[in-house]
Short mmCIF file of C-alpha atoms in Angstrom, two decimals:
data_model
loop_
_atom_site.label_atom_id
_atom_site.label_comp_id
_atom_site.label_asym_id
_atom_site.label_seq_id
_atom_site.Cartn_x
_atom_site.Cartn_y
_atom_site.Cartn_z
CA UNK A 1 -19.66 -6.66 27.03
CA UNK A 2 -19.96 -3.41 23.46
CA UNK A 3 -18.26 -5.90 21.23
CA UNK A 4 -17.28 -3.20 18.16
CA UNK A 5 -16.57 -4.49 14.12
CA UNK A 6 -14.78 -1.91 13.17
CA UNK A 7 -16.78 -2.59 9.16
CA UNK A 8 -20.00 -1.98 8.25
CA UNK A 9 -22.19 -4.41 5.86
CA UNK A 10 -19.76 -7.97 5.95
CA UNK A 11 -23.30 -10.28 8.16
CA UNK A 12 -21.12 -12.85 7.62
CA UNK A 13 -18.20 -11.72 9.77
CA UNK A 14 -20.63 -10.17 12.46
CA UNK A 15 -23.25 -14.02 12.28
CA UNK A 16 -20.01 -15.88 13.20
CA UNK A 17 -19.58 -13.41 16.01
CA UNK A 18 -22.84 -13.88 17.03
CA UNK A 19 -23.15 -17.07 17.07
CA UNK A 20 -19.84 -17.56 19.05
CA UNK A 21 -20.92 -15.09 21.75
CA UNK A 22 -24.36 -15.09 21.64
CA UNK A 23 -23.98 -12.75 25.53
CA UNK A 24 -22.44 -10.21 24.20
CA UNK A 25 -23.44 -6.71 22.28
CA UNK A 26 -22.61 -6.48 19.11
CA UNK A 27 -21.99 -3.39 16.98
CA UNK A 28 -20.84 -2.39 13.37
CA UNK A 29 -19.23 1.28 12.79
CA UNK A 30 -17.55 2.52 10.32
CA UNK A 31 -13.27 2.67 9.57
CA UNK A 32 -13.78 6.51 10.28
CA UNK A 33 -16.62 5.83 13.41
CA UNK A 34 -13.18 3.91 15.29
CA UNK A 35 -12.95 6.88 18.36
CA UNK A 36 -17.18 6.78 18.50
CA UNK A 37 -16.04 2.73 19.02
CA UNK A 38 -13.97 2.97 21.43
CA UNK A 39 -15.52 5.27 23.65
CA UNK A 40 -18.33 3.00 23.98
CA UNK A 41 -16.82 -0.43 23.21
CA UNK A 42 -14.95 -3.47 25.33
CA UNK A 43 -13.34 -4.32 22.37
CA UNK A 44 -12.20 -3.36 19.36
CA UNK A 45 -12.06 -5.43 16.17
CA UNK A 46 -10.38 -3.44 13.41
CA UNK A 47 -10.79 -5.52 11.07
CA UNK A 48 -8.00 -3.12 8.70
CA UNK A 49 -9.79 0.68 10.42
CA UNK A 50 -6.45 2.33 11.83
CA UNK A 51 -6.10 2.68 15.81
CA UNK A 52 -4.43 5.33 16.65
CA UNK A 53 -3.17 7.14 20.53
CA UNK A 54 -6.27 9.60 19.73
CA UNK A 55 -8.27 7.39 19.14
CA UNK A 56 -7.90 5.34 22.54
CA UNK A 57 -7.70 8.63 25.01
CA UNK A 58 -10.70 8.25 27.39
CA UNK A 59 -11.72 5.02 25.73
CA UNK A 60 -13.16 2.13 27.88
CA UNK A 61 -11.45 -1.20 25.90
CA UNK A 62 -10.11 -3.98 27.62
CA UNK A 63 -8.59 -5.75 24.24
CA UNK A 64 -7.89 -4.71 20.88
CA UNK A 65 -8.56 -7.69 18.57
CA UNK A 66 -7.73 -7.88 14.76
CA UNK A 67 -9.76 -10.61 12.83
CA UNK A 68 -6.87 -11.85 11.39
CA UNK A 69 -3.24 -11.74 11.41
CA UNK A 70 -2.00 -8.36 10.40
CA UNK A 71 -1.96 -5.19 13.19
CA UNK A 72 -0.38 -3.55 11.46
CA UNK A 73 -2.75 -1.13 11.45
CA UNK A 74 -2.89 -0.61 15.46
CA UNK A 75 -0.57 1.30 17.31
CA UNK A 76 0.75 -0.24 20.20
CA UNK A 77 2.62 1.43 21.89
CA UNK A 78 -0.30 3.75 22.16
CA UNK A 79 -2.83 0.38 23.21
CA UNK A 80 0.05 -0.11 26.00
CA UNK A 81 0.45 2.88 27.42
CA UNK A 82 -3.04 2.70 27.75
CA UNK A 83 -3.13 -0.76 29.62
CA UNK A 84 -5.30 -2.38 26.86
CA UNK A 85 -4.36 -5.72 25.25
CA UNK A 86 -3.50 -6.02 21.86
CA UNK A 87 -4.06 -9.17 20.22
CA UNK A 88 -4.65 -11.51 17.19
CA UNK A 89 -5.52 -14.29 15.43
CA UNK A 90 -2.52 -16.96 13.67
CA UNK A 91 -2.74 -17.42 10.01
CA UNK A 92 -1.39 -20.47 10.90
CA UNK A 93 -4.59 -23.67 11.44
CA UNK A 94 -8.06 -21.42 11.23
CA UNK A 95 -7.71 -21.62 7.43
CA UNK A 96 -6.62 -17.72 5.97
CA UNK A 97 -2.96 -18.88 5.67
CA UNK A 98 -4.06 -21.90 3.89
CA UNK A 99 -6.62 -20.00 1.97
CA UNK A 100 -3.72 -16.77 1.11
CA UNK A 101 -1.87 -19.65 -0.20
CA UNK A 102 -5.05 -20.73 -2.90
CA UNK A 103 -5.55 -17.55 -3.46
CA UNK A 104 -1.20 -16.89 -4.02
CA UNK A 105 -1.54 -19.45 -6.75
CA UNK A 106 -4.85 -18.46 -8.55
CA UNK A 107 -2.74 -15.82 -9.54
CA UNK A 108 -0.03 -17.64 -10.72
CA UNK A 109 -1.91 -19.23 -12.42
CA UNK A 110 -4.57 -15.83 -14.13
CA UNK A 111 -1.03 -14.20 -15.37
CA UNK A 112 1.26 -17.55 -16.60
CA UNK A 113 -2.06 -18.76 -18.54
CA UNK A 114 -3.74 -15.82 -19.21
CA UNK A 115 -6.79 -17.01 -18.13
CA UNK A 116 -9.07 -13.36 -18.74
CA UNK A 117 -7.23 -12.93 -22.32
CA UNK A 118 -8.26 -16.53 -23.10
CA UNK A 119 -12.06 -16.27 -21.94
CA UNK A 120 -11.77 -12.75 -24.52
CA UNK A 121 -11.27 -14.99 -26.41
CA UNK A 122 -13.53 -18.05 -26.23
CA UNK A 123 -15.52 -15.05 -26.29
CA UNK A 124 -14.59 -14.13 -29.80
CA UNK A 125 -14.54 -18.21 -31.07
CA UNK A 126 -11.08 -18.42 -31.18
CA UNK A 127 -9.84 -20.99 -30.04
CA UNK A 128 -5.16 -22.12 -29.79
CA UNK A 129 -5.21 -19.47 -27.64
CA UNK A 130 -2.93 -17.22 -26.35
CA UNK A 131 0.31 -19.63 -25.20
CA UNK A 132 0.43 -19.65 -21.66
CA UNK A 133 2.85 -20.86 -19.90
CA UNK A 134 3.20 -23.72 -17.75
CA UNK A 135 4.58 -23.69 -13.88
CA UNK A 136 5.79 -26.50 -14.08
CA UNK A 137 9.63 -26.27 -14.04
CA UNK A 138 9.73 -22.57 -13.54
CA UNK A 139 10.72 -21.11 -10.79
CA UNK A 140 9.04 -18.75 -7.53
CA UNK A 141 10.36 -16.08 -5.12
CA UNK A 142 8.43 -15.98 -2.42
CA UNK A 143 10.18 -13.24 -1.13
CA UNK A 144 8.92 -13.48 3.83
CA UNK A 145 8.58 -17.02 4.76
CA UNK A 146 6.19 -17.70 7.65
CA UNK A 147 2.86 -19.24 7.14
CA UNK A 148 2.08 -17.80 4.34
CA UNK A 149 5.23 -18.39 2.30
CA UNK A 150 5.54 -21.36 3.88
CA UNK A 151 2.01 -22.92 2.49
CA UNK A 152 2.81 -21.18 -0.16
CA UNK A 153 5.90 -23.35 -0.59
CA UNK A 154 3.53 -26.69 0.27
CA UNK A 155 1.38 -26.69 -2.35
CA UNK A 156 3.78 -25.36 -4.54
CA UNK A 157 5.55 -28.89 -3.86
CA UNK A 158 3.30 -30.40 -6.89
CA UNK A 159 3.69 -28.07 -9.55
CA UNK A 160 7.47 -29.04 -9.66
CA UNK A 161 8.94 -25.58 -8.89
CA UNK A 162 11.76 -24.03 -8.06
CA UNK A 163 10.98 -22.42 -5.03
CA UNK A 164 13.52 -20.38 -2.73
CA UNK A 165 11.65 -17.97 -0.28
CA UNK A 166 13.93 -15.48 0.98
CA UNK A 167 13.15 -13.39 4.81
CA UNK A 168 14.72 -11.96 7.28
CA UNK A 169 15.42 -14.65 9.60
CA UNK A 170 16.73 -16.28 7.01
CA UNK A 171 17.77 -20.68 7.25
CA UNK A 172 19.21 -19.80 10.29
CA UNK A 173 16.61 -17.32 12.23
CA UNK A 174 14.33 -17.58 15.23
CA UNK A 175 11.03 -18.17 13.71
CA UNK A 176 9.66 -21.77 13.40
CA UNK A 177 9.29 -23.40 9.96
CA UNK A 178 7.84 -25.74 8.73
CA UNK A 179 11.25 -28.20 7.59
CA UNK A 180 8.81 -31.32 6.33
CA UNK A 181 8.63 -29.23 2.74
CA UNK A 182 11.59 -28.58 1.15
CA UNK A 183 13.16 -25.47 -0.36
CA UNK A 184 15.57 -25.27 -2.43
CA UNK A 185 16.92 -22.37 -1.37
CA UNK A 186 16.08 -20.09 1.80
CA UNK A 187 17.75 -16.66 2.34
CA UNK A 188 18.35 -13.78 4.34
CA UNK A 189 16.55 -10.74 3.15
CA UNK A 190 19.98 -8.94 2.73
CA UNK A 191 20.84 -11.81 -0.57
CA UNK A 192 17.41 -10.91 -1.87
CA UNK A 193 19.11 -10.79 -5.70
CA UNK A 194 20.30 -13.85 -5.34
CA UNK A 195 16.19 -15.49 -4.81
CA UNK A 196 15.36 -12.79 -7.05
CA UNK A 197 17.20 -13.04 -10.40
CA UNK A 198 15.79 -16.38 -11.44
CA UNK A 199 12.34 -15.98 -10.91
CA UNK A 200 9.38 -16.33 -12.63
CA UNK A 201 7.76 -14.99 -10.79
CA UNK A 202 7.44 -13.35 -6.41
CA UNK A 203 5.07 -13.90 -4.28
CA UNK A 204 5.15 -11.07 -1.99
CA UNK A 205 3.20 -12.85 2.08
CA UNK A 206 5.83 -10.02 4.23
CA UNK A 207 3.78 -9.03 6.70
CA UNK A 208 3.07 -4.71 6.34
CA UNK A 209 4.69 -2.22 9.20
CA UNK A 210 6.96 0.94 9.39
CA UNK A 211 10.37 -1.48 8.84
CA UNK A 212 8.70 -3.28 5.00
CA UNK A 213 6.91 0.10 3.67
CA UNK A 214 8.21 0.24 0.21
CA UNK A 215 10.75 -3.19 0.62
CA UNK A 216 9.88 -3.76 -3.17
CA UNK A 217 11.33 -0.61 -4.73
CA UNK A 218 12.73 0.28 -8.42
CA UNK A 219 16.12 -1.26 -7.39
CA UNK A 220 14.61 -4.77 -6.22
CA UNK A 221 11.67 -4.92 -9.47
CA UNK A 222 15.27 -3.75 -11.86
CA UNK A 223 16.92 -7.03 -10.79
CA UNK A 224 14.19 -9.54 -11.29
CA UNK A 225 13.99 -11.64 -14.25
CA UNK A 226 12.61 -8.70 -17.48
CA UNK A 227 9.44 -10.28 -18.00
CA UNK A 228 8.28 -12.00 -14.63
CA UNK A 229 5.70 -11.02 -12.32
CA UNK A 230 5.14 -9.74 -9.49
CA UNK A 231 2.20 -11.70 -6.87
CA UNK A 232 1.45 -9.14 -4.09
CA UNK A 233 -1.00 -10.97 -0.99
CA UNK A 234 0.78 -9.00 1.82
CA UNK A 235 -0.11 -5.77 2.54
CA UNK A 236 -0.10 -3.02 0.25
CA UNK A 237 2.17 -0.34 1.78
CA UNK A 238 5.32 -3.76 0.66
CA UNK A 239 5.01 -2.78 -2.47
CA UNK A 240 6.44 0.69 -3.69
CA UNK A 241 3.26 2.74 -5.65
CA UNK A 242 5.92 3.80 -8.19
CA UNK A 243 8.40 1.78 -9.22
CA UNK A 244 5.50 -1.32 -9.34
CA UNK A 245 3.96 1.54 -12.67
CA UNK A 246 7.32 2.41 -14.11
CA UNK A 247 7.89 -1.63 -13.76
CA UNK A 248 4.44 -2.53 -15.86
CA UNK A 249 5.83 -0.08 -18.16
CA UNK A 250 8.88 -0.48 -19.02
CA UNK A 251 7.88 -3.97 -19.84
CA UNK A 252 10.63 -5.62 -16.78
CA UNK A 253 7.54 -7.40 -15.31
CA UNK A 254 5.38 -9.09 -17.40
CA UNK A 255 1.75 -8.32 -14.80
CA UNK A 256 0.87 -8.23 -11.93
CA UNK A 257 -1.22 -10.03 -8.96
CA UNK A 258 -3.08 -8.07 -6.16
CA UNK A 259 -5.09 -8.27 -4.04
CA UNK A 260 -3.65 -5.06 -2.04
CA UNK A 261 -3.91 -1.78 -1.77
CA UNK A 262 -1.92 1.00 -1.17
CA UNK A 263 -5.93 2.20 0.40
CA UNK A 264 -8.98 0.39 0.11
CA UNK A 265 -11.41 -0.16 -2.00
CA UNK A 266 -9.27 1.54 -4.86
CA UNK A 267 -9.55 2.73 -7.76
CA UNK A 268 -10.60 1.17 -10.90
CA UNK A 269 -9.33 3.42 -13.44
CA UNK A 270 -5.75 3.96 -11.25
CA UNK A 271 -3.66 4.20 -13.96
CA UNK A 272 -1.77 1.14 -12.21
CA UNK A 273 -4.74 -1.21 -13.97
CA UNK A 274 -4.45 0.11 -17.93
CA UNK A 275 -1.49 -2.69 -16.94
CA UNK A 276 -1.90 -6.74 -16.94
CA UNK A 277 -1.80 -6.70 -13.58
CA UNK A 278 -4.66 -8.77 -12.34
CA UNK A 279 -7.05 -7.11 -9.12
CA UNK A 280 -8.82 -8.83 -6.33
CA UNK A 281 -10.59 -7.02 -3.90
CA UNK A 282 -8.15 -8.43 -0.11
CA UNK A 283 -9.88 -11.44 -0.47
CA UNK A 284 -7.54 -13.97 0.24
CA UNK A 285 -8.24 -14.93 3.91
CA UNK A 286 -12.59 -14.38 2.97
CA UNK A 287 -13.35 -17.84 2.50
CA UNK A 288 -16.01 -19.91 4.43
CA UNK A 289 -13.63 -22.20 7.28
CA UNK A 290 -10.83 -18.98 7.17
CA UNK A 291 -13.84 -17.33 8.85
CA UNK A 292 -15.08 -20.01 10.90
CA UNK A 293 -11.32 -20.88 11.97
CA UNK A 294 -10.69 -16.81 12.97
CA UNK A 295 -13.97 -16.30 14.10
CA UNK A 296 -13.47 -19.46 16.57
CA UNK A 297 -10.02 -17.85 17.57
CA UNK A 298 -11.39 -14.39 18.25
CA UNK A 299 -14.25 -15.04 19.83
CA UNK A 300 -12.92 -17.53 22.58
CA UNK A 301 -10.23 -14.12 23.69
CA UNK A 302 -12.51 -11.90 23.92
CA UNK A 303 -13.86 -14.86 26.67
CA UNK A 304 -11.01 -14.62 28.30
CA UNK A 305 -11.27 -11.42 28.92
CA UNK A 306 -14.95 -11.70 30.17
CA UNK A 307 -13.21 -13.77 32.78
CA UNK A 308 -10.69 -11.02 34.03
CA UNK A 309 -8.16 -13.61 31.79
CA UNK A 310 -4.83 -12.62 29.42
CA UNK A 311 -6.37 -13.04 25.69
CA UNK A 312 -3.55 -15.29 23.55
CA UNK A 313 -1.94 -14.45 21.37
CA UNK A 314 -1.30 -10.99 22.87
CA UNK A 315 1.72 -8.99 20.95
CA UNK A 316 1.76 -6.04 24.14
CA UNK A 317 0.99 -8.67 26.70
CA UNK A 318 4.05 -7.38 28.78
CA UNK A 319 4.25 -3.97 28.44
CA UNK A 320 0.89 -4.46 29.92
CA UNK A 321 1.07 -6.68 32.53
CA UNK A 322 4.46 -5.38 33.65
CA UNK A 323 6.12 -7.68 32.88
CA UNK A 324 9.52 -7.40 32.03
#
């Protein structure tokens, strides 16, 4: 099978897939070459490349398989019309949710302890400052309580923090949660103000997509505790750019940790970087264990399609098979 990997020079992912699928042809395309990839490929792996109805017109693609959980860049209705399966890899258990949770906490520690400034002070020979903020007895609101949110909460329990989870499903929703890990409050999204007004940190883990675009807007930020920190490890579109910039300029926010952006790559000279922002280049899930775990699941799904079997974790199974 011809497998189109819609990213170039990411040798770690390519090597993993070649190890898992030695009999298949894995070809790298740039995100701007999705249409060409769809013409040639049996399987599209978009990574972060948009896959549109135009790209899929006349294609022979059998499966659009995301290397991870996010499918917000894929036109799923168009894929369904073309009878193309669209599948992802759930975050939990592959190392992805666990790795993103670790990065979110790294942002929290770095911002609270002013690590970039502390490093500069060390180089200047100045000791004993800056004075940081302890995570212990601080409060955090996790916006979105899927796999990543739950893994963040699991780890924060050992820090002695007051954790509030805010989700569209609320405490009684249908989404599966790990009930063995306590949450002080678990609120539906309608009550976000109650969850964020006293939080020292708000960590955004809500999935991308039209329903969550601009979820963190100027109204949301105005309700946050003055001097708090915003951390986004979800999708850039969940946070409004101008709202975040205004929050930093007015010092409503003391700082932000960003692993995802409104477009990528993001300009390091953007005005938002003039403030207390710690930024990483979308590496939340980019760890050795995460890439290997996801790669194994991706390869397993491709093998199922090769055998004429429906893939696992298919977002449009009923539409493609005509069930329901």
